[in-house]
Coordinates of C-alpha atoms in Angstrom, one line a residue:
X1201 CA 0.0 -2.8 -39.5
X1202 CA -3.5 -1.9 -38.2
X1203 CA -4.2 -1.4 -34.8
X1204 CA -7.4 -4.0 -33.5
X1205 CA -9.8 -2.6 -32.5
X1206 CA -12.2 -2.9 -29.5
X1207 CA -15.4 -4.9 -29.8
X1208 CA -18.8 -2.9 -31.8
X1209 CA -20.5 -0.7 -29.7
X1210 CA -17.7 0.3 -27.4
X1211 CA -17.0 4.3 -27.4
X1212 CA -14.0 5.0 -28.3
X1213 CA -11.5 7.0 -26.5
X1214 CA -8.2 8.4 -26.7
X1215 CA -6.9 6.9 -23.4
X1216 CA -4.0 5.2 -24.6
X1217 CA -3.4 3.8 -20.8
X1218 CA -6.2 3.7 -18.8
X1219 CA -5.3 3.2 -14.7
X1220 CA -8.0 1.0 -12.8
X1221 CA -8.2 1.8 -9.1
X1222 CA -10.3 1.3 -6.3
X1223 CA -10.3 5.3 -5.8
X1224 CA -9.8 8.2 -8.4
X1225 CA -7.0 10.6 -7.7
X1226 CA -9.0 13.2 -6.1
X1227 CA -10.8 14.3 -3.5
X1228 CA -13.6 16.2 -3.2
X1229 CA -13.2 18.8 -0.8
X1230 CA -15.2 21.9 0.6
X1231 CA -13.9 25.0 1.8
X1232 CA -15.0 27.5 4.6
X1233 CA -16.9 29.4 2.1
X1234 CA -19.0 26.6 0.7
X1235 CA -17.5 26.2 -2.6
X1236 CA -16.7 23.0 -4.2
X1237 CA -13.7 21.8 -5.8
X1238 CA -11.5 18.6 -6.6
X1239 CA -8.3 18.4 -5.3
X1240 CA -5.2 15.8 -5.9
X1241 CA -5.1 13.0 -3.5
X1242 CA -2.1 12.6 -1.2
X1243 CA 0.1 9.4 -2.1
X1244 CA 3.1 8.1 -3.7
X1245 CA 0.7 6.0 -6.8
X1246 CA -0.9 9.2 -7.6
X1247 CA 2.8 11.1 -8.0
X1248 CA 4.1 7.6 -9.4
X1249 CA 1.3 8.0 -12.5
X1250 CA 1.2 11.5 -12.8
X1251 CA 3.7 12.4 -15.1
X1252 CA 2.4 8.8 -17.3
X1253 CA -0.8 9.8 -17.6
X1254 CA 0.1 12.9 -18.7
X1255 CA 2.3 11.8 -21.6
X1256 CA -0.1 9.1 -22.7
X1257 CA -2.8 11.0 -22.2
X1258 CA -4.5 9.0 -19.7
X1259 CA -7.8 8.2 -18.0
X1260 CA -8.1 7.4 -14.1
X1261 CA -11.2 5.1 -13.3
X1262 CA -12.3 5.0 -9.8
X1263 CA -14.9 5.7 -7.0
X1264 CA -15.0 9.0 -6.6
X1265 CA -15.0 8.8 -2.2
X1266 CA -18.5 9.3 -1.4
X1267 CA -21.8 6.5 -1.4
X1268 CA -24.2 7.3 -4.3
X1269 CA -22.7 9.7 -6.4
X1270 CA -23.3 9.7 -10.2
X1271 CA -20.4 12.0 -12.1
X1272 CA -19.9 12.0 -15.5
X1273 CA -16.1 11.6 -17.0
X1274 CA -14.0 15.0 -16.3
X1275 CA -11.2 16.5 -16.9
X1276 CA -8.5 17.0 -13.9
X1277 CA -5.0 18.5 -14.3
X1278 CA -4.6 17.1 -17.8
X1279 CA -5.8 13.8 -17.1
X1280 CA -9.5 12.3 -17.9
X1281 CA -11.3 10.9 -15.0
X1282 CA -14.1 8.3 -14.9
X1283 CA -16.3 8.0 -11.9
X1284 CA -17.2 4.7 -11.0
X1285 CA -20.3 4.7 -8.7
X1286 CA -21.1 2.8 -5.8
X1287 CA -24.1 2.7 -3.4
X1288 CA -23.3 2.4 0.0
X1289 CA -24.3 -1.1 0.0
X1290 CA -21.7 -2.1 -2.3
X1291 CA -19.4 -0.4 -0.3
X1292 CA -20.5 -2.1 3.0
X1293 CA -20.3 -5.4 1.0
X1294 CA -17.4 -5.2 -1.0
X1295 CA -15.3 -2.8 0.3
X1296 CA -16.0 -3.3 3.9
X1297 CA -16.6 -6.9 3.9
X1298 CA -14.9 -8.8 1.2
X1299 CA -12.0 -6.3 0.9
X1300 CA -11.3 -5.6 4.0
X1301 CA -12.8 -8.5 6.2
X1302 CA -11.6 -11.2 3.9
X1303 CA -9.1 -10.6 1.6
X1304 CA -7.0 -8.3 3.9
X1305 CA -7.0 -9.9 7.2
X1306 CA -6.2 -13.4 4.9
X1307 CA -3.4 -11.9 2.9
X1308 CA -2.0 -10.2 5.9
X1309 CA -1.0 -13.9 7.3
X1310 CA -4.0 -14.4 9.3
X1311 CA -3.6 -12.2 12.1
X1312 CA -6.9 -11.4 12.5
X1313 CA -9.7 -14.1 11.2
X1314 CA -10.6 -13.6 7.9
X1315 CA -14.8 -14.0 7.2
X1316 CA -16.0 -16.0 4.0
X1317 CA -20.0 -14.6 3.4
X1318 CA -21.0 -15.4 0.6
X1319 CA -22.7 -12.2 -0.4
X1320 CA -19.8 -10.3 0.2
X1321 CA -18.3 -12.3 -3.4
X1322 CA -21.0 -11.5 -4.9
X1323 CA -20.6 -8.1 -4.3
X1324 CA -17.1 -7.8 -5.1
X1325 CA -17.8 -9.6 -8.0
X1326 CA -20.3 -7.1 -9.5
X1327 CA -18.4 -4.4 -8.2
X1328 CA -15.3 -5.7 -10.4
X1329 CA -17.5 -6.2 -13.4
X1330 CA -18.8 -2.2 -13.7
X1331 CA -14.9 -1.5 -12.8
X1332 CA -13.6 -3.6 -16.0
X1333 CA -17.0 -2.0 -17.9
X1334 CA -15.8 1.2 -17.5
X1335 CA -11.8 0.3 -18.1
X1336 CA -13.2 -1.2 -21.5
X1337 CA -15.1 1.8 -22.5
X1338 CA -12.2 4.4 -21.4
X1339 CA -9.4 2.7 -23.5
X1340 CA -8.7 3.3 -26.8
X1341 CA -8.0 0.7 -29.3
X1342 CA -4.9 -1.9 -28.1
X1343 CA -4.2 0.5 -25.2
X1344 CA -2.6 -0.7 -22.0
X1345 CA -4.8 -0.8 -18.3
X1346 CA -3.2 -0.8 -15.1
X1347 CA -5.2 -2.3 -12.7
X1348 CA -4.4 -1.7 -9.2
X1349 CA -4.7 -4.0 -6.0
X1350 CA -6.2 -6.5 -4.4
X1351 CA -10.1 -4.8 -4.5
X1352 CA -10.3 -5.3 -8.2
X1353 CA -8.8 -8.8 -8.9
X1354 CA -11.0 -9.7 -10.9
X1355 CA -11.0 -7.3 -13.4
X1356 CA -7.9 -8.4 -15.8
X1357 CA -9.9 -11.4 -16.4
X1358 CA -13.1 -9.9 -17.7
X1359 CA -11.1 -7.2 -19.5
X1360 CA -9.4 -9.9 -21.5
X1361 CA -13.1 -10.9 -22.4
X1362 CA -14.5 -8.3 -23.4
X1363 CA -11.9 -6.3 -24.9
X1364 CA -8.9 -9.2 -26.1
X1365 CA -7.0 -5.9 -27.9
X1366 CA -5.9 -4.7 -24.3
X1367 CA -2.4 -4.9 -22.6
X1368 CA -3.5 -5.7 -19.2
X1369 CA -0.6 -5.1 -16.2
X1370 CA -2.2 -5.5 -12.3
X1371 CA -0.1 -4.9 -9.8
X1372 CA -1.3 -6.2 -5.9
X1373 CA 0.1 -3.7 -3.2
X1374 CA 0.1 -6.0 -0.2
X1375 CA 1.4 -9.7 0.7
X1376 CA 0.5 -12.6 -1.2
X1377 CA 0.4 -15.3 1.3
X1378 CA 1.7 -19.1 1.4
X1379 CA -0.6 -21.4 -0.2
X1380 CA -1.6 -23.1 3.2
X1381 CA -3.0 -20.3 4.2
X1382 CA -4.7 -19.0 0.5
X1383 CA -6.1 -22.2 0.4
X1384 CA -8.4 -21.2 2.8
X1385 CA -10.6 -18.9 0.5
X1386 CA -13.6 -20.5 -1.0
X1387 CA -13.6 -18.8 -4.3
X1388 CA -9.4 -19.0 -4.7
X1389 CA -9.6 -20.3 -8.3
X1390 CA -11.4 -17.3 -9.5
X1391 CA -9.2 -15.2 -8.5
X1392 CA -6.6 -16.8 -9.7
X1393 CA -8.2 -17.1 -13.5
X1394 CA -9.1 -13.3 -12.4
X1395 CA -5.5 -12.0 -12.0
X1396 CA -4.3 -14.4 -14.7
X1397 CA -6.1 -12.4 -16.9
X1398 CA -3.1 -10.0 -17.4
X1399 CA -0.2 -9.9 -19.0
X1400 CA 2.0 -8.7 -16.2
X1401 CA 0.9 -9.5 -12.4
X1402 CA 3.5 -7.6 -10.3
X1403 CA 4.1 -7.7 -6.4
X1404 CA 6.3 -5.9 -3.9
X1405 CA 8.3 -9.4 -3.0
X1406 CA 10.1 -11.8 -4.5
X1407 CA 8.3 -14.0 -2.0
X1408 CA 4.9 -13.0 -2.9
X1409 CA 5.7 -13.9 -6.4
X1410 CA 6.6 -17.3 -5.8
X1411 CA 3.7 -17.6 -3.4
X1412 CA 1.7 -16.9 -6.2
X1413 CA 3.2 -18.8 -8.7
X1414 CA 2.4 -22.0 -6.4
X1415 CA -0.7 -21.3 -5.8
X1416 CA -1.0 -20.9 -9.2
X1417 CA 0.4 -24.7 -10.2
X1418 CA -1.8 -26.9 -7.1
X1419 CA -5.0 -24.8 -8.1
X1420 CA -5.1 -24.2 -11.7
X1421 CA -2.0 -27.1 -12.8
X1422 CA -0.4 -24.7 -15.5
X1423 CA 3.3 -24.9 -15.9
X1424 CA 5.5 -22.3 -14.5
X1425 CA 8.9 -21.4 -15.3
X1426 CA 11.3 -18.6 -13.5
X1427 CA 9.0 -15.4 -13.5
X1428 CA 6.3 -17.3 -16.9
X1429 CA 3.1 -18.8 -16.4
X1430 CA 2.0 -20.7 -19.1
X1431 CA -1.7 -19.9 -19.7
X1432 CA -4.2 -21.4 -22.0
X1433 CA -4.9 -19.7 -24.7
X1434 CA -7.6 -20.3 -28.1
X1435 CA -6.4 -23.3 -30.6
X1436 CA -4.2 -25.2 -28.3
X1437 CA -1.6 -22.4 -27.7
X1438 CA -0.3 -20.8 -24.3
X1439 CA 0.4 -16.7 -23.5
X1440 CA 2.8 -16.1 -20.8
X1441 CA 2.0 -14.1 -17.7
X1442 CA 4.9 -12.6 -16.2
X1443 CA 4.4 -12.9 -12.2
X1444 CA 7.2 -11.0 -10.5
X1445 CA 8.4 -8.3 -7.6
X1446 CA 8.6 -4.7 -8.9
X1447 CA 9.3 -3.5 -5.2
X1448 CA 7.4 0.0 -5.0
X1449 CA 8.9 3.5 -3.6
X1450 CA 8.1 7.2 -2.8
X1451 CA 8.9 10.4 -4.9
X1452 CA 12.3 10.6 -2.6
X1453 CA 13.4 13.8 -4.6
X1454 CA 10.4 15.9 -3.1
X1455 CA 11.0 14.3 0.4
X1456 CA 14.4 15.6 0.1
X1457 CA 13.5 19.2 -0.9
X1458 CA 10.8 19.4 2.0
X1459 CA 13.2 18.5 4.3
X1460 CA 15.5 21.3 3.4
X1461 CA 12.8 24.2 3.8
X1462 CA 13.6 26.5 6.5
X1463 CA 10.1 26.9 8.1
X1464 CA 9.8 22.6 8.1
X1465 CA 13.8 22.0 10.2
X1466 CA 12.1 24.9 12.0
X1467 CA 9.3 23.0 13.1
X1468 CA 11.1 19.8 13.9
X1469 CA 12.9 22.0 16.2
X1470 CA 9.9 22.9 17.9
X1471 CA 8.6 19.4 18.0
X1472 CA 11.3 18.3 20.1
X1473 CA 11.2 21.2 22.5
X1474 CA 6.9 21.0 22.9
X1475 CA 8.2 17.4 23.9
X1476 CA 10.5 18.4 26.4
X1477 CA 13.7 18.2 24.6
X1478 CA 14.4 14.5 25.8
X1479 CA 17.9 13.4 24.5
X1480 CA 16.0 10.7 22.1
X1481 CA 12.7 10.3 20.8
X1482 CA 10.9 7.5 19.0
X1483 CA 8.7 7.5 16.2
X1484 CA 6.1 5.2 14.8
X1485 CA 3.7 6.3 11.8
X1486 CA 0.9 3.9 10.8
X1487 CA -2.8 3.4 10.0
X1488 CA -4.3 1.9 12.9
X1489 CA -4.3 -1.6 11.6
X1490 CA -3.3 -4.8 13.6
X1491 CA -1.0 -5.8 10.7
X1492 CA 1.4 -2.6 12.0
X1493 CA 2.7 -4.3 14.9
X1494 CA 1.6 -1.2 17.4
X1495 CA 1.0 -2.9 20.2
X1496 CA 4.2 -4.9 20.3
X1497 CA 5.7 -1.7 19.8
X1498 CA 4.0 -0.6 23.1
X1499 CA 4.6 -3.7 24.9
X1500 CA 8.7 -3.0 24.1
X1501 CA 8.2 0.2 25.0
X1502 CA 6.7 0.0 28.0
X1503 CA 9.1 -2.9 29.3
X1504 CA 12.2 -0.8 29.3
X1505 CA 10.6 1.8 31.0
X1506 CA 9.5 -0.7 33.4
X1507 CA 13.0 -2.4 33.0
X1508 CA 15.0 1.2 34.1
X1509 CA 16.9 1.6 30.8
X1510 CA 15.0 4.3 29.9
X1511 CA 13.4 7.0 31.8
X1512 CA 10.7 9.5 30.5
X1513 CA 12.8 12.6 30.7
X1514 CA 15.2 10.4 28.6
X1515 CA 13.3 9.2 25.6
X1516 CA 10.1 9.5 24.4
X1517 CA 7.5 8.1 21.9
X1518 CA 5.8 9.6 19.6
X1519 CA 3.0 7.1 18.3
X1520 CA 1.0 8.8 14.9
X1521 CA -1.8 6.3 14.1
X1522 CA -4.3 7.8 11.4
X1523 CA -7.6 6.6 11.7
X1524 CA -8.6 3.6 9.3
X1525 CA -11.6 1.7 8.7
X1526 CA -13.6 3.1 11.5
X1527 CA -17.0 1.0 10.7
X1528 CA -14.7 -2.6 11.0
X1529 CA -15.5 -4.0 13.6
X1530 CA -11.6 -5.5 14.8
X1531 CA -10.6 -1.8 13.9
X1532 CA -13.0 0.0 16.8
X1533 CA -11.6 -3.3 19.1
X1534 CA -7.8 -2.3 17.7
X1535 CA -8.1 0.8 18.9
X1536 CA -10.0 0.6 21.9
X1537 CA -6.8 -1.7 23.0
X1538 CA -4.3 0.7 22.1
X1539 CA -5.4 3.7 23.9
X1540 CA -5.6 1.5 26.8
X1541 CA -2.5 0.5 26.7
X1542 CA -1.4 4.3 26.5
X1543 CA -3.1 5.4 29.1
X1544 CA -1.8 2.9 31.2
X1545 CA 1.7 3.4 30.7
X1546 CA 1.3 7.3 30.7
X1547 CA -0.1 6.4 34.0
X1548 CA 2.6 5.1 35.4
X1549 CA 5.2 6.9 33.9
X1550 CA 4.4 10.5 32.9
X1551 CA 5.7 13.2 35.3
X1552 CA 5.1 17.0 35.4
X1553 CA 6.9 17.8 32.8
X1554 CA 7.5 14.7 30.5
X1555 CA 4.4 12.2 28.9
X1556 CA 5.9 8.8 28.2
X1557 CA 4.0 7.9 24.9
X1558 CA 2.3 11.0 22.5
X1559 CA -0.4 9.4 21.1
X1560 CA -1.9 11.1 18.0
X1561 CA -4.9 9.5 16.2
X1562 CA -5.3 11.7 13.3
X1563 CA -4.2 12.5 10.1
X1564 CA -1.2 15.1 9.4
X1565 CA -0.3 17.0 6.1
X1566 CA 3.2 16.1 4.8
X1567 CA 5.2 18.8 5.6
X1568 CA 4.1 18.0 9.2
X1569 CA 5.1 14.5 8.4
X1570 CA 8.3 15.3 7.3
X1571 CA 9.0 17.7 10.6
X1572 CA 8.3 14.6 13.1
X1573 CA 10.6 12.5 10.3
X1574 CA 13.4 15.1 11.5
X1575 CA 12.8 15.4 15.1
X1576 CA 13.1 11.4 15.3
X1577 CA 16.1 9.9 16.4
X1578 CA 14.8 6.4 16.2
X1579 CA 12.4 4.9 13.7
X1580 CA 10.2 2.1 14.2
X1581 CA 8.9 0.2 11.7
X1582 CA 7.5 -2.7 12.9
X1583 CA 5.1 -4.6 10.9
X1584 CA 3.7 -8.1 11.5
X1585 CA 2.8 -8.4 8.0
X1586 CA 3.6 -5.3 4.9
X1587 CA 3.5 -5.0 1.4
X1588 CA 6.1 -2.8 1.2
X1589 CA 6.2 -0.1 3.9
X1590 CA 6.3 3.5 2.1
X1591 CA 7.1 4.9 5.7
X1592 CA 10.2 3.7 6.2
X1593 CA 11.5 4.9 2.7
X1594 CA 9.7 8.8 3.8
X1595 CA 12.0 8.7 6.6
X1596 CA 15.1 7.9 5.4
X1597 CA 14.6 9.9 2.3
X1598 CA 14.1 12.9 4.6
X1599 CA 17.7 12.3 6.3
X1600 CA 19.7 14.9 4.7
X1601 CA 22.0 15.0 8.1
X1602 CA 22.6 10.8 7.2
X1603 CA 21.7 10.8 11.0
X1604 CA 19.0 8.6 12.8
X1605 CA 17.9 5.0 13.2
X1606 CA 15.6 3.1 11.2
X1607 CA 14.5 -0.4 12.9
X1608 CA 12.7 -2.0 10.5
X1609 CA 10.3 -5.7 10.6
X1610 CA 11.7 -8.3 8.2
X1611 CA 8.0 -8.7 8.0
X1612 CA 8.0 -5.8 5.7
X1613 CA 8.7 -5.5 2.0
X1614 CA 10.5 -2.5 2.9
X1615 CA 13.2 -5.0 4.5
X1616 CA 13.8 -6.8 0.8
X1617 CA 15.9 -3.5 0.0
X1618 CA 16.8 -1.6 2.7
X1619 CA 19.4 -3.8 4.7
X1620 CA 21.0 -1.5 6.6
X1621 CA 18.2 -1.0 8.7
X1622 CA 18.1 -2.3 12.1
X1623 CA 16.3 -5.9 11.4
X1624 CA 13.7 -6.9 14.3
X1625 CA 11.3 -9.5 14.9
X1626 CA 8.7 -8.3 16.3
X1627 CA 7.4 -11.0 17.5
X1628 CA 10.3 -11.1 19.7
X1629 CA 9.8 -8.6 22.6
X1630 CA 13.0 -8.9 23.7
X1631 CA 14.6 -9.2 20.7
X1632 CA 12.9 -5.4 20.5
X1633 CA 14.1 -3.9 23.3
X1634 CA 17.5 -4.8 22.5
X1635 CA 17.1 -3.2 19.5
X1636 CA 15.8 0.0 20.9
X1637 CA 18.5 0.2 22.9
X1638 CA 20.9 0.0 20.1
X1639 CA 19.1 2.4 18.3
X1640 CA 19.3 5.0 21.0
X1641 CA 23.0 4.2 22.1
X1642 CA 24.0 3.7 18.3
X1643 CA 27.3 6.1 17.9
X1644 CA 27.1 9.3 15.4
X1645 CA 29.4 7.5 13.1
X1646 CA 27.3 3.7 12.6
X1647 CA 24.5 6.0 12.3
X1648 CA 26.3 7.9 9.4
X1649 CA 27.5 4.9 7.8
X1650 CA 23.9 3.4 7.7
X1651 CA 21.7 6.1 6.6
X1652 CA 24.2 7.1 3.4
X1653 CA 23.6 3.1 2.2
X1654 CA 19.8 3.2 3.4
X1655 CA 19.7 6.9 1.5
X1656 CA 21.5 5.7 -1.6
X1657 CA 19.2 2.6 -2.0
X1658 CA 15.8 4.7 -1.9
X1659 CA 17.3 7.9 -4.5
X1660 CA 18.5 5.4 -6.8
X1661 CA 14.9 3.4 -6.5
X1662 CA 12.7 6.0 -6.4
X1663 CA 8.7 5.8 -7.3
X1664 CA 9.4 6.5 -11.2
X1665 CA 11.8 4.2 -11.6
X1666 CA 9.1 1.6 -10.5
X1667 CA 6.4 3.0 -12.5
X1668 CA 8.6 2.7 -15.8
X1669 CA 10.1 -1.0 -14.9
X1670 CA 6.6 -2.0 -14.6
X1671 CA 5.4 -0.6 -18.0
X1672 CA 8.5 -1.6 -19.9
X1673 CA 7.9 -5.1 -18.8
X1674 CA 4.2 -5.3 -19.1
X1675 CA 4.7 -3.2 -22.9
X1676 CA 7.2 -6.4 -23.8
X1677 CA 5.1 -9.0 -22.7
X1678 CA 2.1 -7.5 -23.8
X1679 CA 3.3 -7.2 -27.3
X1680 CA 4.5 -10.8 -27.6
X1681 CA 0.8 -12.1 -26.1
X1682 CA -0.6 -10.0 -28.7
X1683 CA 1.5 -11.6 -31.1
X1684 CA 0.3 -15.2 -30.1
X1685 CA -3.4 -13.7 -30.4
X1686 CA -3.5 -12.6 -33.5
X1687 CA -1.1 -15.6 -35.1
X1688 CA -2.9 -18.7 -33.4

């Protein structure tokens, strides 16, 4: 049978699955001499895709990282990359604004106030057009496109227009929220129809797929059945969009192997004795976002200091908070907050020798990642709102000793899987502290017994498996929407 074909005038490619995210894979980086060079971004969707792209010999479209830039397509470790290029207008508008002012704050439950300008969607909105231009122009004829979160939602949708050949899959990397609190957003049946566009719209929760799903039926009315949405299709018929969870993980067999290198359990040693060799210390990784939970963290922490059940040549906390949307305005009052609240409890607490909270706003490579994972006795994970929560899966794959304590946020998609965490609330100070306490009085042998089941959960549901659950679904679905297309 004859494969279609895409519409006349499209350039035809040999991208037989074409990846569609906000960023391309890279980064371009300068070194001490001047020279210029592209090297592979950190992250568990670039490892996730590698070894795909590869065998389908793939093309990655995204902006390259930097305002203005005009690139043509290139070739990058055996996979074909297409620049997608944005002035820094568009980025202030749709990135900054209606990405990251709107959609996140309003998919993250509200927790800070989403804004609804109008020239922010209209933005996003052309942005998402020259993404889907460039997806339609990189596939080859009845390929398969992955678009990636919520900054491209539109794209499915005017993929399916222009080129109907296409197996569309999207999968949205954060919450979906409850439809009293969706309903909010001015332009929420557009991006519905948007994501509807696809053959396979897959989310970290089972939660967020049902949220969807209901949003789906009291915006748009079409029938829903289990996982199906029944879409309108040409002549009368109906495709059906799969909506469900396709919970994501880490590469856990490379966490593993870093965390048996000599030179790395050799600098987790050192960690904990530039920290004073207390007889427990806390971690807590995170962007600097209001949806981690960081100052609940340090409102716990601080309270059983104040409290005496903890003393600073006890236990300490060591809080990594990378910097993150710097021009956002409730990000520059985020932080402004937190280091206050440092300072204040160093203040009161630090002596000579021992600092109560080490507070590290920067960025760390991953081998110095998975040190601090090793020197941690306790890990907190406390999220008001997550996705999934790839952090908590980096630590425990990292526990080769099946020692340590991971105290994890139901709030977190993370929580869906890994139930021999320590659950908390962390909305529930107290609650918290009780839980800390547990954590650092938690015998060798509990400890043992937990991380072998948290452990065994992450190997066994490891970032491939997630990306090839995803494409086997969207590859059957796909093929049976086809079928309807071409058979009306």
């Amino acid at each position: 049978m004859p494969r279609p074909q895409p519409p006349s005038g499209a350039r035809v490619t040999q991208a037989e699955l074409v990846v569609v995210a906000n960023r391309l894979p890279v980064d371009h980086v300068t070194d001490g001499s001047g020279e210029q060079s592209w090297r592979r971004s950190p992250g568990g969707l670039v490892t996730a895709l590698e070894p795909v792209m590869r065998r389908a010999d793939g093309a990655w479209v995204g902006w390259p990282g930097k305002p203005g830039i005009q690139l043509d397509p290139f070739e990058f470790e055996g996979t074909h990359l297409v620049p997608v290029t944005l002035s820094a207008e568009e980025i202030e508008l749709y990135y900054e604004g209606m990405s990251n002012d709107t959609f996140w704050p309003l998919y993250h439950d509200v927790i800070a106030e989403p804004r609804y300008r109008r020239v922010w969607w209209d933005a996003y909105v052309k942005v998402n057009r020259r993404f889907a231009e460039a997806a339609a122009e990189a596939a080859a004829p009845g390929a398969t496109v992955w678009v990636q979160d919520y900054q491209l939602q539109l794209v499915p949708r005017m993929l399916r227009e222009s080129r109907p050949d296409l197996i569309i899959g999207y999968f949205h990397h954060i919450p979906f929220p409850a439809y009293g609190l969706y309903s909010q957003l001015p332009w929420r049946r557009q991006v519905l129809e948007g994501l509807l566009g696809a053959d396979v719209v897959g989310f970290q929760r089972v939660a967020d797929a049902g949220n969807f799903a209901r949003a789906v039926r009291r915006v748009l009315r079409y029938p829903t059945k289990a996982s199906g949405i029944a879409v309108p299709h040409d002549h009368g018929t109906t495709r059906n969009v799969l909506a469900k969870a396709f919970p994501i993980s880490i590469d856990a067999s490379s966490y593993v192997e870093l965390s048996q290198r000599p030179e790395i359990r050799a600098r987790a040693a050192q960690i904990r004795e530039e920290l004073g060799n207390p007889k427990k210390i806390l971690l807590g990784v995170d962007r600097l976002d209001y949806t981690k939970g960081i100052r609940h963290r340090l409102k716990a922490f601080g309270e059983l200091l104040e409290d005496g059940k903890i003393s600073v040549e006890d236990v300490t906390l060591v809080q990594v908070a990378s910097p993150s949307r710097e021009r956002v305005e409730a990000y520059v009052q985020l932080r402004d907050e937190i280091e206050l609240r440092v300072g204040r409890i160093n203040g009161d607490f630090d002596t000579m020798g021992h600092t109560a909270i080490r507070y590290l706003h920067q960025a760390y490579p991953r081998e110095e990642m998975v040190a601090l994972f090793l020197a941690a006795d306790v890990m907190l994970v406390t999220a008001l709102r997550d996705g999934m929560n790839l952090v908590a899966k980096e630590y425990v794959a990292t526990r080769t000793d099946n020692r340590g304590v991971l105290l994890l946020s139901e709030f977190a998609g993370a929580a869906d899987e890994l139930s021999s965490a320590v659950r908390i609330n962390p909305h529930d100070i107290d609650g918290m502290k009780e839980a800390i306490m547990r954590a650092i009085e938690m015998p060798p042998a509990e400890q043992g017994r937990r991380m072998r089941a948290l452990r065994r959960k992450v190997i066994e549901n490891d970032v491939a498996k997630w990306s090839q659950s995803f494409l086997a679904a969207l590859e059957t679905t796909g093929t049976a929407n086809r079928a309807i297309r071409r058979n009306p």
